[in-house]
Short mmCIF file of C-alpha atoms and ligand atoms in Angstrom, two decimals:
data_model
loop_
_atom_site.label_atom_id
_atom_site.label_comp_id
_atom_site.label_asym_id
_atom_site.label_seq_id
_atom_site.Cartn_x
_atom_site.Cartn_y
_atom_site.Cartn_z
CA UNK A 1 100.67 85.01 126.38
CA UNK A 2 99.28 88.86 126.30
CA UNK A 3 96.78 89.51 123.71
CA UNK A 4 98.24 90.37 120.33
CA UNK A 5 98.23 94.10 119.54
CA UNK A 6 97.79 96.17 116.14
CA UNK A 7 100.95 97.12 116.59
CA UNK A 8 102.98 93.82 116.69
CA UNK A 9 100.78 92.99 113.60
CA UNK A 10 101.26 95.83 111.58
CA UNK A 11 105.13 95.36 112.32
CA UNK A 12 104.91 91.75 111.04
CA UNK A 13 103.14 93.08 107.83
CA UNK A 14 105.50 95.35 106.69
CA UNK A 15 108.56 92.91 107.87
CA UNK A 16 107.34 89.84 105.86
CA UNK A 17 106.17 91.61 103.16
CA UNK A 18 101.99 91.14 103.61
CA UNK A 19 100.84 94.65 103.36
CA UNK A 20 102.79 98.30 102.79
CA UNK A 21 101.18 101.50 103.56
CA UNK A 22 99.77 103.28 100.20
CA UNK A 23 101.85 105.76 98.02
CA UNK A 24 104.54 105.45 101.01
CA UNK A 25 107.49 106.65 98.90
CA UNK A 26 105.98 109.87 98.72
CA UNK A 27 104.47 110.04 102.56
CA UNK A 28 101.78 107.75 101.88
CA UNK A 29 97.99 108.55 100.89
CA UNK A 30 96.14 108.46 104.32
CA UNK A 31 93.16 105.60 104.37
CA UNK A 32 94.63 103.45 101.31
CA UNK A 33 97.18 100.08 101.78
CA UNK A 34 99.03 98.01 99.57
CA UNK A 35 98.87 94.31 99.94
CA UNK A 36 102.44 92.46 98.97
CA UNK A 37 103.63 89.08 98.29
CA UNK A 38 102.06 87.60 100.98
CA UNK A 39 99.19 89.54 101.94
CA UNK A 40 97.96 89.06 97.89
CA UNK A 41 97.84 85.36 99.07
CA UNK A 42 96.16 85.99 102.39
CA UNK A 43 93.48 88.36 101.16
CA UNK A 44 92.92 85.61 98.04
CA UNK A 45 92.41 82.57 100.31
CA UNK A 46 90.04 84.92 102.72
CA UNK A 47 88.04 85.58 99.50
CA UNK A 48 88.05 82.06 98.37
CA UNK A 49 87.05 80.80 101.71
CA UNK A 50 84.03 82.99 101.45
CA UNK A 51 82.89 82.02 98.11
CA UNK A 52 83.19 78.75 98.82
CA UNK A 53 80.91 79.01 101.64
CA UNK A 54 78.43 81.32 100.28
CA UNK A 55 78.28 80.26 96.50
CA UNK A 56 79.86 76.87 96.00
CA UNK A 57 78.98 74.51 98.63
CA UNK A 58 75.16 76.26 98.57
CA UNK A 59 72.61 75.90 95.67
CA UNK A 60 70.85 78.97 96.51
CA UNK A 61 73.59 81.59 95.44
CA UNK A 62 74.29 83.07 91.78
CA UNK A 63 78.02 85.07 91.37
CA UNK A 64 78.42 88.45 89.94
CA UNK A 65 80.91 91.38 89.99
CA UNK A 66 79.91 94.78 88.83
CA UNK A 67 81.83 97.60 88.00
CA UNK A 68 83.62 100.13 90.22
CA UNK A 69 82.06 103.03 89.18
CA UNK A 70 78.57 104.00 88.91
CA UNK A 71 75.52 106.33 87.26
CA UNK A 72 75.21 108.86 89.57
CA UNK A 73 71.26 108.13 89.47
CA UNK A 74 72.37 104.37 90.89
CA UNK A 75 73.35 106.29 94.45
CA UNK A 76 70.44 109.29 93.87
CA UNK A 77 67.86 106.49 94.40
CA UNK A 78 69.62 104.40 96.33
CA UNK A 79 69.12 106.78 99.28
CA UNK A 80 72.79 107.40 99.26
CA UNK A 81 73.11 110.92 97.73
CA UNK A 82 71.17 112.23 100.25
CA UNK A 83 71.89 110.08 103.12
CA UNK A 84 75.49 108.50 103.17
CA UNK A 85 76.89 111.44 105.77
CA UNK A 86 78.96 111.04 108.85
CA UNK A 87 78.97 114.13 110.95
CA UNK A 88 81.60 116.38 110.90
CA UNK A 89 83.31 118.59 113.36
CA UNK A 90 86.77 121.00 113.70
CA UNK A 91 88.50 121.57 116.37
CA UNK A 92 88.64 125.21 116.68
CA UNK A 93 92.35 124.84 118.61
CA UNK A 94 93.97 122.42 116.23
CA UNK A 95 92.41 122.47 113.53
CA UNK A 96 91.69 118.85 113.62
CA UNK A 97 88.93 117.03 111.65
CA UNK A 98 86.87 114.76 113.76
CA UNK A 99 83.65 112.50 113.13
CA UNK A 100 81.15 113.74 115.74
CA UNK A 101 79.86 110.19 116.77
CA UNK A 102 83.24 109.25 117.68
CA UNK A 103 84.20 111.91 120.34
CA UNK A 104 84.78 111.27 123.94
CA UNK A 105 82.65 114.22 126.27
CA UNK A 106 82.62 116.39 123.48
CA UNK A 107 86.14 116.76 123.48
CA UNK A 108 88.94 116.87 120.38
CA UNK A 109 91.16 113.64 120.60
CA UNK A 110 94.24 115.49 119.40
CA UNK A 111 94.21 118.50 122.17
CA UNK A 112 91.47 117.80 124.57
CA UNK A 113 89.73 120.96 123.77
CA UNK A 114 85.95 121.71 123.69
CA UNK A 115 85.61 124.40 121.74
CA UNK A 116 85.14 122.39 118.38
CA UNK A 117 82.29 124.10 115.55
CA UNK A 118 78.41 122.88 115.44
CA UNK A 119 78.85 119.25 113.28
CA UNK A 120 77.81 119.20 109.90
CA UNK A 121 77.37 116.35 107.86
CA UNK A 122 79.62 115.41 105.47
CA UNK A 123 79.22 113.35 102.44
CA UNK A 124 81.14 110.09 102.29
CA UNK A 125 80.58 108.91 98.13
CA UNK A 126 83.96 109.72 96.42
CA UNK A 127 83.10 111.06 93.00
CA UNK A 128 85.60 111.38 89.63
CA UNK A 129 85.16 113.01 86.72
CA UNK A 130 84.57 110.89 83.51
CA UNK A 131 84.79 111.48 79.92
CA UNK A 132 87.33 113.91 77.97
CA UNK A 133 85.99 117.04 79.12
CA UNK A 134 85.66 117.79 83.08
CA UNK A 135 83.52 120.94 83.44
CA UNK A 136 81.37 119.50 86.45
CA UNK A 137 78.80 117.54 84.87
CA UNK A 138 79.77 114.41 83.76
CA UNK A 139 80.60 112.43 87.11
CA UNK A 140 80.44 109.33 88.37
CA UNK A 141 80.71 108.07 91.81
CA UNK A 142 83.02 105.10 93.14
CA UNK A 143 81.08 102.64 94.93
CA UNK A 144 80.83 103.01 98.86
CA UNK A 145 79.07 99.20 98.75
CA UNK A 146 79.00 96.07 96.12
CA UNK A 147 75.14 95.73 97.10
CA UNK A 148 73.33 98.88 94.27
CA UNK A 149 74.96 97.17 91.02
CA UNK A 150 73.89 94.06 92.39
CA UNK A 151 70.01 95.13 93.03
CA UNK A 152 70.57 96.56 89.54
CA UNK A 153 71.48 93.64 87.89
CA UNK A 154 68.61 91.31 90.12
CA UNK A 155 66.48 90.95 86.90
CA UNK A 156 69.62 90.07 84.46
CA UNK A 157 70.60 87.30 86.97
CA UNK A 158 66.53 86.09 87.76
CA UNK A 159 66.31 86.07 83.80
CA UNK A 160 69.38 84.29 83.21
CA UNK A 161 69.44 81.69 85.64
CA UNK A 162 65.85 81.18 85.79
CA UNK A 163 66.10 81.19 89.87
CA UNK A 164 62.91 80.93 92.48
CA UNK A 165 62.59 82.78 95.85
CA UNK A 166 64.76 82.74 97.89
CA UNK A 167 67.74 83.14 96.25
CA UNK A 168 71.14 85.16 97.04
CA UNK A 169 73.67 87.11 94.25
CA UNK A 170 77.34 87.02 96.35
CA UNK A 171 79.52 90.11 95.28
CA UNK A 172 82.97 90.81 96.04
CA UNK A 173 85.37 93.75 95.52
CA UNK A 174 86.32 96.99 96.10
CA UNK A 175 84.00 99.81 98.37
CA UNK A 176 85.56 103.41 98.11
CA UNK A 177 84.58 106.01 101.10
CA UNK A 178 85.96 109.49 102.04
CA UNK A 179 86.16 108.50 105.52
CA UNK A 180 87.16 111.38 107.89
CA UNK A 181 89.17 109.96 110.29
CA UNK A 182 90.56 106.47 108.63
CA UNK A 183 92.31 104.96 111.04
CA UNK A 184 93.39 101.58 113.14
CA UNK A 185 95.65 100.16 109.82
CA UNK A 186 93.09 98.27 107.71
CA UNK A 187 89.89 98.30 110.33
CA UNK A 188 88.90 101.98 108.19
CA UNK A 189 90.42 102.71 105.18
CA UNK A 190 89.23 104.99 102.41
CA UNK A 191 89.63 101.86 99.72
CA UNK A 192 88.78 98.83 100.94
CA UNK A 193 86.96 95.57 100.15
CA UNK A 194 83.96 94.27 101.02
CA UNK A 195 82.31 90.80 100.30
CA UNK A 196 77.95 91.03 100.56
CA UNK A 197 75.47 88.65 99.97
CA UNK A 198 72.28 90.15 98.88
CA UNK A 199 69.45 87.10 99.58
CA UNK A 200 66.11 87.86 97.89
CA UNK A 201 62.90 86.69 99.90
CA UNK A 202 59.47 86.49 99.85
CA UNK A 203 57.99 89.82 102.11
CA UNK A 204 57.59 88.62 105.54
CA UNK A 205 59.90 85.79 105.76
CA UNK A 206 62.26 88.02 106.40
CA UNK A 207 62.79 88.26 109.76
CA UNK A 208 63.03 84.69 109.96
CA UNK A 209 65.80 84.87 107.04
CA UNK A 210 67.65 87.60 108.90
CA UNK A 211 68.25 85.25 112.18
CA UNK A 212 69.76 82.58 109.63
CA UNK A 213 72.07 84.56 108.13
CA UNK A 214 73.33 85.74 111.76
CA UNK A 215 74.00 82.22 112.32
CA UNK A 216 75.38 81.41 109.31
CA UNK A 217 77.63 83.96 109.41
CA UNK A 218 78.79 83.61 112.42
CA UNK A 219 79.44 80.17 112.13
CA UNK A 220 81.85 81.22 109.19
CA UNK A 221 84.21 83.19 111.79
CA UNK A 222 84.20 80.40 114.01
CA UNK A 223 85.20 78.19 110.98
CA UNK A 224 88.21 80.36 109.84
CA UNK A 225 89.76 80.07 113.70
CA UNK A 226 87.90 82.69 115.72
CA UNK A 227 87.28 81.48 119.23
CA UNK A 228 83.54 81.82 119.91
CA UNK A 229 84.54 84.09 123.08
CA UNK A 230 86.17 86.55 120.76
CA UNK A 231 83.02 87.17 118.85
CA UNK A 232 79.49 88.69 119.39
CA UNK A 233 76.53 89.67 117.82
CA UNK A 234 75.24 93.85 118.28
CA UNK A 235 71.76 94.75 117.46
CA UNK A 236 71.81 98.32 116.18
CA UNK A 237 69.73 100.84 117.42
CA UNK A 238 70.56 103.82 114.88
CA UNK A 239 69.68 102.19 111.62
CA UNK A 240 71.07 103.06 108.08
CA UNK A 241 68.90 104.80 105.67
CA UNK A 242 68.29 101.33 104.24
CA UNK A 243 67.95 98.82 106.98
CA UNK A 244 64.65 97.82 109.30
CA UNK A 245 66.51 95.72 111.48
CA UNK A 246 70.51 95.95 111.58
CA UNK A 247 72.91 93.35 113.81
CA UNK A 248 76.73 93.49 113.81
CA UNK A 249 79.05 90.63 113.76
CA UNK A 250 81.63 92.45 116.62
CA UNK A 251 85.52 90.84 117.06
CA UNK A 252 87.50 91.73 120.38
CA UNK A 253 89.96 93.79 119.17
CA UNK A 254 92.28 95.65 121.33
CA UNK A 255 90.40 99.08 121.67
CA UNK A 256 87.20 96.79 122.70
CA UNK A 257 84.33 94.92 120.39
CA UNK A 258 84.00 96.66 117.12
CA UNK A 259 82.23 95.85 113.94
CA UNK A 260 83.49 93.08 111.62
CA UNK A 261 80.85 92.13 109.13
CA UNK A 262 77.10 93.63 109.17
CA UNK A 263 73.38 91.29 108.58
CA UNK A 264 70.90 94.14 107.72
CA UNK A 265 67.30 93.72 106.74
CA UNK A 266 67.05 95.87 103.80
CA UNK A 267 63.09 95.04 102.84
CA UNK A 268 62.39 95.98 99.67
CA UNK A 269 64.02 99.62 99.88
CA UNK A 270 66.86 99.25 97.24
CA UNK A 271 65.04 96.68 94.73
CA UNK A 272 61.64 99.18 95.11
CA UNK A 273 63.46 102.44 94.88
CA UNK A 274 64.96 101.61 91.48
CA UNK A 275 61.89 100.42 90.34
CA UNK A 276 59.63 103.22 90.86
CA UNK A 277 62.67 105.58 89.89
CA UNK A 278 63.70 103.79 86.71
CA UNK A 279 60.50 104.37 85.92
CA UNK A 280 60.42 107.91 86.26
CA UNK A 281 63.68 108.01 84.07
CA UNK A 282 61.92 106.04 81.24
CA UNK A 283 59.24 109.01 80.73
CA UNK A 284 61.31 111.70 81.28
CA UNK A 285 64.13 110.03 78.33
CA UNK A 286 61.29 108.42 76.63
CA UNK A 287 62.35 105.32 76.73
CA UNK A 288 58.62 103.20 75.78
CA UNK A 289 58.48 100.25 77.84
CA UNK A 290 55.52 98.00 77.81
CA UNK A 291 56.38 97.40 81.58
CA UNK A 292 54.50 97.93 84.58
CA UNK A 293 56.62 98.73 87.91
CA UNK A 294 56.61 95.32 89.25
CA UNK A 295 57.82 93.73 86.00
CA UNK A 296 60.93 96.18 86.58
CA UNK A 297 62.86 94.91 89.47
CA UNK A 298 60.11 92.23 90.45
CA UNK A 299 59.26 89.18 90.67
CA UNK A 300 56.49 86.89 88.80
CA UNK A 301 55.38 84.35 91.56
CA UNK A 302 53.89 81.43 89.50
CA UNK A 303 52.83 79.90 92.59
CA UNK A 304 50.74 82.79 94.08
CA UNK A 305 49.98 84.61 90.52
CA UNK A 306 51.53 87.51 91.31
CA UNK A 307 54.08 90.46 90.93
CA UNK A 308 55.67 91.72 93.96
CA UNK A 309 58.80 93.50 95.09
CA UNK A 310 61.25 90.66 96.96
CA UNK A 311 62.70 91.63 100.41
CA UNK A 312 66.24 91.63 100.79
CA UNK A 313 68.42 90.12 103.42
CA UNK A 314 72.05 91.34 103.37
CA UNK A 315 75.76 90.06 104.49
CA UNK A 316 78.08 92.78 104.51
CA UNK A 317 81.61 91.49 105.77
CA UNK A 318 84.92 93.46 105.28
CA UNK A 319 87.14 91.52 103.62
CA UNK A 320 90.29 93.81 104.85
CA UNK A 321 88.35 93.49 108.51
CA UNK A 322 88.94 89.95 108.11
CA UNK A 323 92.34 89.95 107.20
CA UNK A 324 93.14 92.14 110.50
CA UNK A 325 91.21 89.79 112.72
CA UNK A 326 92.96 86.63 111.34
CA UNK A 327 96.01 88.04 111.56
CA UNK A 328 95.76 89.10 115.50
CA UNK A 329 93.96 85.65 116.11
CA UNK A 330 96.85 84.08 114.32
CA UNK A 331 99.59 85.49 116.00
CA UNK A 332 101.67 83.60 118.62
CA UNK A 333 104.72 84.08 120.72
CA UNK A 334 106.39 81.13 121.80
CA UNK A 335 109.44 80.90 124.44
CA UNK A 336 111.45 77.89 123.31
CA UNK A 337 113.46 75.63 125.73
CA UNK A 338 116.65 77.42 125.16
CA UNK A 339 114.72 81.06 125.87
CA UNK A 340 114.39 82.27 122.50
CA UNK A 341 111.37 83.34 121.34
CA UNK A 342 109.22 81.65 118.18
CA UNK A 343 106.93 83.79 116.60
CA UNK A 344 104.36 81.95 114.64
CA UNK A 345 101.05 82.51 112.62
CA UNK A 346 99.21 80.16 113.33
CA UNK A 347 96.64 80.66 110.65
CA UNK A 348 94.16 78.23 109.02
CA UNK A 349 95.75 75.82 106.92
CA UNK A 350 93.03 77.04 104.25
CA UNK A 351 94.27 80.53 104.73
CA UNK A 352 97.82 80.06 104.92
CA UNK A 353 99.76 82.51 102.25
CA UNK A 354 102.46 79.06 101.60
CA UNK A 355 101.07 76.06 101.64
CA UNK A 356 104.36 74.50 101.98
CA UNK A 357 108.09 75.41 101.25
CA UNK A 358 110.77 73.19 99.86
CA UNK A 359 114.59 74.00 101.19
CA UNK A 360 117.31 72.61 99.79
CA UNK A 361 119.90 72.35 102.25
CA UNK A 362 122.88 73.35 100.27
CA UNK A 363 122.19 75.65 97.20
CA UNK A 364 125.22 74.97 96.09
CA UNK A 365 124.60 71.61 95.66
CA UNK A 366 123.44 71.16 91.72
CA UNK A 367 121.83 67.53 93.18
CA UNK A 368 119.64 68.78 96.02
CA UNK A 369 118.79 71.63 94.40
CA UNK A 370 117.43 69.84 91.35
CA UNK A 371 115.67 67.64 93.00
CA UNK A 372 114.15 70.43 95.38
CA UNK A 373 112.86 72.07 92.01
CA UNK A 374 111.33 68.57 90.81
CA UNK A 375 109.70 68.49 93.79
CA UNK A 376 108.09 71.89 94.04
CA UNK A 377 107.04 71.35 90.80
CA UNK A 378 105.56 68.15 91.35
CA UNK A 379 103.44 69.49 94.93
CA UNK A 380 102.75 72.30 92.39
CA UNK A 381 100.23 70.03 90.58
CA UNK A 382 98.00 68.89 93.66
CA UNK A 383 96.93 72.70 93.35
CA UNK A 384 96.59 73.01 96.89
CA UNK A 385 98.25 77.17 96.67
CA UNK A 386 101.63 78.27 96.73
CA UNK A 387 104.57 75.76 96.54
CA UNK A 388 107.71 77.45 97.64
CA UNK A 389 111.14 77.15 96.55
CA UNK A 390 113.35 78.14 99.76
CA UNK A 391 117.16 78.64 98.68
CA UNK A 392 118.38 81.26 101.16
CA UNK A 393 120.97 78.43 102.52
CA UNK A 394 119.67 78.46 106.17
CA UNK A 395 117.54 75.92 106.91
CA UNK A 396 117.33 77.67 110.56
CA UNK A 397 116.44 80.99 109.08
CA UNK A 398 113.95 79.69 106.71
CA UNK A 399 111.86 77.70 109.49
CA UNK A 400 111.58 80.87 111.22
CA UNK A 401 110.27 82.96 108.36
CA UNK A 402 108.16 80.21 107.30
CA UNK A 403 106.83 80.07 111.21
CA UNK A 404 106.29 83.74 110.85
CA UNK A 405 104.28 83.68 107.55
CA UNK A 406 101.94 80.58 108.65
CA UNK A 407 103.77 78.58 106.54
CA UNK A 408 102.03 75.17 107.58
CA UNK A 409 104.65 72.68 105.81
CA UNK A 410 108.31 72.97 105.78
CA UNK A 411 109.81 70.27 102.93
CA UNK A 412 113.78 69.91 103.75
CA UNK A 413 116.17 68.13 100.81
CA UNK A 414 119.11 67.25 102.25
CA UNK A 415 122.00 64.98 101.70
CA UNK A 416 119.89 61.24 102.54
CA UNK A 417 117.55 62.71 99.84
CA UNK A 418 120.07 62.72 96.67
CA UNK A 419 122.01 59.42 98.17
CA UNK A 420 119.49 56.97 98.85
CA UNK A 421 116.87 55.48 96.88
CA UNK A 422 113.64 55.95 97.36
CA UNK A 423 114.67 59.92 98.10
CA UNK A 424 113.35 60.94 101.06
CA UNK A 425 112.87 64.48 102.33
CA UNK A 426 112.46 66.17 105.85
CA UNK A 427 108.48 67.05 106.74
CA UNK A 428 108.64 70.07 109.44
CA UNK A 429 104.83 70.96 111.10
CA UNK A 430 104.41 74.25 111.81
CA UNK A 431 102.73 74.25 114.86
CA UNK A 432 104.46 71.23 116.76
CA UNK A 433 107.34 71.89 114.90
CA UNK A 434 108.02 67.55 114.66
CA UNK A 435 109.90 66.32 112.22
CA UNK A 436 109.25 63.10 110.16
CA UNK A 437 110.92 61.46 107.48
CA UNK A 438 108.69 60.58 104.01
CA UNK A 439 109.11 59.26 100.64
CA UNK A 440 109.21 61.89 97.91
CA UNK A 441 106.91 60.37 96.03
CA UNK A 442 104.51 60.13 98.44
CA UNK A 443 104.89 63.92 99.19
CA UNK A 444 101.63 64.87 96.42
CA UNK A 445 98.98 62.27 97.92
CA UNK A 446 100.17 63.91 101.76
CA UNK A 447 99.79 67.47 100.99
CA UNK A 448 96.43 67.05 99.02
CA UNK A 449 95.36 64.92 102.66
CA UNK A 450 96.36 67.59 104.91
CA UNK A 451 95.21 70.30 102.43
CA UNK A 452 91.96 69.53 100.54
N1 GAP B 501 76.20 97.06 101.98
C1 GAP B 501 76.10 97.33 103.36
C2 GAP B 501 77.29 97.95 103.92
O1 GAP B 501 78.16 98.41 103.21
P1 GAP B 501 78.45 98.58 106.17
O2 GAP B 501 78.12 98.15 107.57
O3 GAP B 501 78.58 100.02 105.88
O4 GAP B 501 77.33 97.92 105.27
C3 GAP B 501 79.91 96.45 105.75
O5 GAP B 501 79.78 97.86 105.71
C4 GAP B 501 81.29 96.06 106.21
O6 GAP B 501 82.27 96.67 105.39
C5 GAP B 501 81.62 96.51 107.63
O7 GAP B 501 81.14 95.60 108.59
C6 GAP B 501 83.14 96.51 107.59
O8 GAP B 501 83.64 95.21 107.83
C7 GAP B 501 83.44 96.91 106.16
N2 GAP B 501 83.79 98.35 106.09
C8 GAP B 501 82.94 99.40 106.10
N3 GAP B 501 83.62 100.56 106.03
C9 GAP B 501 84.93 100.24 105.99
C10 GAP B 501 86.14 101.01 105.92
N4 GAP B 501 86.12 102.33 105.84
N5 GAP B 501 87.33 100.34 105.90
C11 GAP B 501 87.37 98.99 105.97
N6 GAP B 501 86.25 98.22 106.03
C12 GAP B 501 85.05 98.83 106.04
#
């Protein structure tokens, strides 16, 4: 089989319904998607899969989700106000917008011309307005990463939770940037999600912390179904404003390796900035604090009687990233014995949109179609995801869309069901596509097997 490409997979998205382009009915809003019926289910069990990993089956790792928007002085001291460019440049011929690191010889992509102005760099927070009256000054800026309202929040969740170095806070959600050339479907979007672990050490462990969290990570892809061959690991040279050391988790996609998910050695640059800047703010509003700057956004080391800043080790993986890479890795063409072709997504049973979908195969029948109901309701219960109810009258049709949407369990009721006793019902696998016949009431105790 060739390799998948974007275009076969962006096709399939819009076809089955997993993700539409954003604002399309009026020409779409460059850089933005909308996810439908199945991508919802997708992008949830990518999520899940990752909090799971990274908060449930550790005991190291608090949740939190902050809000969207942010005080502008969050990205001021953050570094990002005055560092979170790309470089811009136009093409003099075309008129084209281009991001300087991402030209060829100098040359516009559109035209092929050279004669393109000096770059210039170009700020990538979005910012909006807030409150009733919108004269300029009262802004605030969409988030470009989860990580700032976490760092803000690292002394409500110590506090709270009463946690001891190390320790992580897992975020996920929704990272805004004015990118200037979004592009390649989901891979760079304006709006787009990201899921980061922020993992708070004691200075100079971590280095050490920073090579386990490549590994871990990694080991995550492999676990969701990317071949190990497909991945790699790319040490940055040219580091963010934040980052000492920076390494890239890279998937092969069809224009070559490119970033998936990013393991950056922040040090104490976030946690320290906003302390010695908070501070700052207190005088100048007046705000009398009995604190001193390590009491801020510190922590008291019973241990070694002290106050110090933690270091910070960070996960940064794009959850839409994700979704494109299982997708492609997913994807399968299959030439069946009589020369048609089978297209199947052949996704993670943990990841699959449908867990499993019951088809009656009459839906005219009142009898088959009642008892197809009892049992969707019934798998419903074993709450191992979506249960559903197939009537479109094809059996034929609906393996193939189910085969199509990674649908890993195909449930037929058909005629033996309603007339003999015990009912039995048709099992279809997706991937072998064998048949077997099994008891309906022995249908909840197999699907919580093959699921949980
Ligand atoms: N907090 C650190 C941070 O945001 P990053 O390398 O800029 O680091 C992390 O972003 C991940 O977020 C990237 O590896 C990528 O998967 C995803 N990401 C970044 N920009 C994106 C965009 N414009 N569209 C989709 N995903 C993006």
């Amino acid at each position: 089989m060739t390799a998948t490409s974007m275009e076969q997979i962006v096709s399939l998205c819009k076809r089955r319904g997993f993700v539409f382009q954003g604002s399309e009915i009026y020409g779409g809003l460059k850089g933005t998607y909308d996810f439908g019926p199945l991508g919802i289910e997708l992008k949830k069990n990518i999520r899940n899969a990752w909090w799971r990993a990274m908060v449930y089956e550790r005991d190291d790792v608090e949740g939190l989700e902050c809000a969207h928007l942010s005080h502008p002085l969050v990205w001021k001291y953050s570094g990002h106000e005055a560092g979170f460019f790309d470089l811009l440049q136009d093409c003099k011929k075309c008129k084209a917008r281009l991001r300087a690191d991402h030209l060829v010889d100098g040359k516009c992509p559109n035209c092929g011309s050279t004669d393109l102005t000096e770059p210039r760099p170009f700020m990538l927070m979005m910012k909006t307005p807030i409150g009733p009256v919108d004269d300029g000054t009262s802004f605030a800026y969409l988030r470009p990463e989860t990580a700032q309202g976490t760092y803000t929040h690292f002394k409500d969740v110590l506090d709270s939770t009463s946690r001891k170095l190390p320790f992580g806070i897992a975020q996920d959600g929704k990272s805004f940037r004015n990118e200037i050339t979004p592009r390649n479907f989901l891979f760079r979007q304006r709006e787009f999600e990201q899921a980061e672990l922020q993992y708070f050490v004691k200075p100079g462990t971590d280095e050490q912390w920073w090579e386990t969290w490549k590994n871990v990570r990694m080991e995550w892809w492999k676990a969701q179904g990317i071949p190990a061959e497909k991945l790699r690991f790319h040490l940055h040279e040219k580091l963010a404003h934040y980052a000492k050391m920076a390494c890239d988790i890279e998937y092969e996609f069809p224009w070559g390796f490119d970033e998936i998910e990013g393991i950056h050695d922040r040090q104490d640059f976030d946690l320290g900035s906003h302390t010695k800047n908070q501070e700052e703010f207190d005088i100048q509003a007046k705000v009398m604090k009995n604190t001193d700057s390590t009491t801020k956004l510190g922590y008291l080391d019973i241990e070694e009687k002290r106050s110090y800043i933690p270091f910070v080790v960070e996960t940064a993986m794009g959850v839409d990233r994700a979704f494109v890479v299982l997708m492609m890795q997913a994807y399968t063409e299959e030439t069946l014995p009589n020369g048609e072709t089978r297209i199947v997504l052949k996704l993670k049973k943990h990841l699959a949109p449908v867990k499993a979908a019951v088809i009656p195969l009459k839906r005219n029948n009142p009898q088959i179609v009642a008892l197809a109901h009892q049992i969707k309701n019934d798998l419903l219960k074993t709450g191992v995801g979506r249960i559903m109810l197939e009537d479109s009258g094809n059996v034929g049709k609906a393996y193939r869309r189910h085969d199509e949407i990674g649908t890993p369990i195909c449930i037929t009721v058909d005629f033996e069901s309603i007339e003999q006793s015990p009912a039995t019902v048709t099992l279809r696998d997706r991937d072998t596509m064998q048949q077997e016949r099994i008891a309906v009431d022995q249908l909840p105790e197999y699907l919580k097997k093959f699921f949980l």
